[in-house]
Amino acid sequence: MASSTIISRLMPFTTKKEINIPLYASPISSSKCKGRVPRKVVAVMAPAKSPRDPSTTGSVKVGMTMTEKIFARASERTQLVPGENVWVNVDVLMTHDVCGPGTIGIFKKEFGENAKVWDREKIVIIPDHYIFTSDERANRNVDILRDFCMEQNIKYFYDIKDLGNFRANPDYKGVCHIALAQEGHCRPGEVLLGTDSHTCNAGAFGQFATGIGNTDAGFVMGAGKLLLKVPPTLRFVLDGEMPNFLLAKDLILQIIGEITVSGATYKTMEFVGSTIESLSMEERMTLCNMVIEAGGKNGVVPADQTTFKYLEGKTSTSFEPLYSDGGARFQQEYKIDVSKLEPVVAKPHSPDNRALARECKDVKINRVYIGSCTGGKTEDFMAAAKVFLASGKKVKVPTFLVPATQKVWMDLYGLPVPGAGGKTCSQIFEEAGCDVPASPNCGACLGGPKDTYARMNEPQVCVSTTNRNFPGRMGHKDGQIYLASPYTAAASALTGFVTDPREFLQ
Ligand SMILES: CC(C)[C@H](C(=O)O)[C@@H](O)C(=O)O
């Protein structure tokens, strides 16, 4: 089993310790951290030295975590604590083809047939799940979204009409979580709600982002706000140099294996430390994307220069990054020495069923899938291409490639892979014998209609860069899914067994 001694759990704060922590009067902390550029910094005061009992002053504030601060800003409060229910003003509401029609139905039922949405510029509608299918009900869902967007004059609707050729639809983006980031809808300090559990992906931008149900989304559509409970925060401190055979997927599978699929239920998972600071935005997204697999309410990475650079030219909306105070209270803190980690997988049928990739070397596989919001970004494909290139070999099992978005698809054909003498991912994939990159969508990650490309229609064993490996998840109830990083997925494709990527990368 993957070692659990690599993650050390520090003592949680007791209620008594919480009362005794230093008190700060800083609604927004100053930035000591390299690369942070807060837009607005409200006066930062030294720890209060007053001998008065804090509970009697009414004016002394307790340090808050960044998620608590985002809740405070969005609910127009100066102070709040985990467990409080507050009305939160929503900055962006996202819905897609699976949940959009239900959300629209609830909105119309509760607010009236002729009601107008609260803000036509704050609702983002992204068809992405069951798109390239002849399933009539799936097709009808996209039509419902289109009619609604026309009726309400929704500003951001990423439509698709010609299902035969996604490239004939310049508005079509693909997988909602990655499209949200690429199209500039993710901003530090904001509140993003979406009718999809992987909406937590956007926590990579230092914002509060979480999945909500259709009923809540129908309400947000009309009212622009939602009653939410402030979550307590678990802090994960990741330090140490990341070995060249690891990716963020290994980090999050390691953590979920440690705390289990219910280890962060209704909690924030805040990721900090030198390793996190060195991660690209796409890798931070992979990390935050899977917090829901530990039950997390949201995941969050403090915004820094990497964030601001990614956002350049993507959004004209001003934003206000928020950071945890020095005296913020974390329910638990975990320290992880990343330099000691090895590539891991999640065995069937749970994302916390962690094992070292090398421990599964005798598991014969039938296919590999590289795609989804978790593992279908440009850097995920670049990583897979690196392994194929290093090996110079051909894949031994069918290897399906499904870019998350139209932009990712174009990158596969247009961007040179570093160290590949100008070759693109698509060229490397072709030489390795992979399937041709498919139309951007996320259908096969959760099965989808029978005719979904790369759906598991037989009881096969698949190594996948996706996020869930529950029974039936990718189509067949007896299918077996090993969740893995793009490195491990590519290495496994080359051998036909679950394979530690060090076999090719060292
Ligand atoms: C269809 C949608 C409601 C669902 C989710 O919320 O996660 C899907 O995206 C998934 O990954 O299982």
CSV table of N, CA and C and ligand atoms in Angstrom, one decimal, residues 96 98-99 129 195-198 445-446 467-468 473, ligand 1:
chain,number,residue,atom,x,y,z
A,96,HIS,N,-25.2,23.3,-17.5
A,96,HIS,CA,-24.9,22.6,-18.8
A,96,HIS,C,-26.1,21.8,-19.3
A,98,VAL,N,-26.9,18.6,-19.1
A,98,VAL,CA,-27.6,17.6,-18.3
A,98,VAL,C,-28.5,18.3,-17.2
A,99,CYS,N,-28.1,19.3,-16.6
A,99,CYS,CA,-28.8,19.9,-15.5
A,99,CYS,C,-29.5,21.2,-15.9
A,129,HIS,N,-21.8,17.7,-22.1
A,129,HIS,CA,-21.8,16.3,-21.6
A,129,HIS,C,-22.2,15.3,-22.7
A,195,THR,N,-24.1,23.7,-11.7
A,195,THR,CA,-24.9,22.5,-11.5
A,195,THR,C,-24.0,21.3,-11.9
A,196,ASP,N,-22.9,21.2,-11.3
A,196,ASP,CA,-22.0,20.0,-11.6
A,196,ASP,C,-21.0,19.9,-10.4
A,197,SER,N,-20.8,18.7,-9.9
A,197,SER,CA,-20.0,18.5,-8.7
A,197,SER,C,-18.6,18.9,-8.9
A,198,HIS,N,-18.1,18.9,-10.2
A,198,HIS,CA,-16.7,19.3,-10.4
A,198,HIS,C,-16.5,20.8,-10.6
A,445,CYS,N,-16.7,9.9,-19.6
A,445,CYS,CA,-16.3,9.9,-18.2
A,445,CYS,C,-17.4,9.3,-17.3
A,446,LEU,N,-18.7,9.6,-17.7
A,446,LEU,CA,-19.8,9.1,-16.9
A,446,LEU,C,-20.7,8.3,-17.8
A,467,ASN,N,-12.1,11.2,-13.1
A,467,ASN,CA,-12.2,11.4,-11.7
A,467,ASN,C,-12.9,10.4,-10.8
A,468,ARG,N,-13.7,9.5,-11.5
A,468,ARG,CA,-14.5,8.6,-10.7
A,468,ARG,C,-14.4,7.2,-11.2
A,473,ARG,N,-19.5,3.5,-13.9
A,473,ARG,CA,-19.3,4.9,-14.2
A,473,ARG,C,-19.0,5.2,-15.7
B,1,LIG,C1,-23.9,15.3,-14.9
B,1,LIG,C2,-23.4,16.0,-13.6
B,1,LIG,C3,-24.6,16.3,-12.7
B,1,LIG,C4,-22.3,15.1,-12.9
B,1,LIG,C5,-21.7,15.8,-11.7
B,1,LIG,O1,-22.3,16.6,-11.1
B,1,LIG,O2,-20.6,15.6,-11.4
B,1,LIG,C6,-21.2,14.7,-13.9
B,1,LIG,O3,-20.6,15.8,-14.5
B,1,LIG,C7,-20.2,13.8,-13.2
B,1,LIG,O4,-19.0,14.0,-13.4
B,1,LIG,O5,-20.7,12.9,-12.6
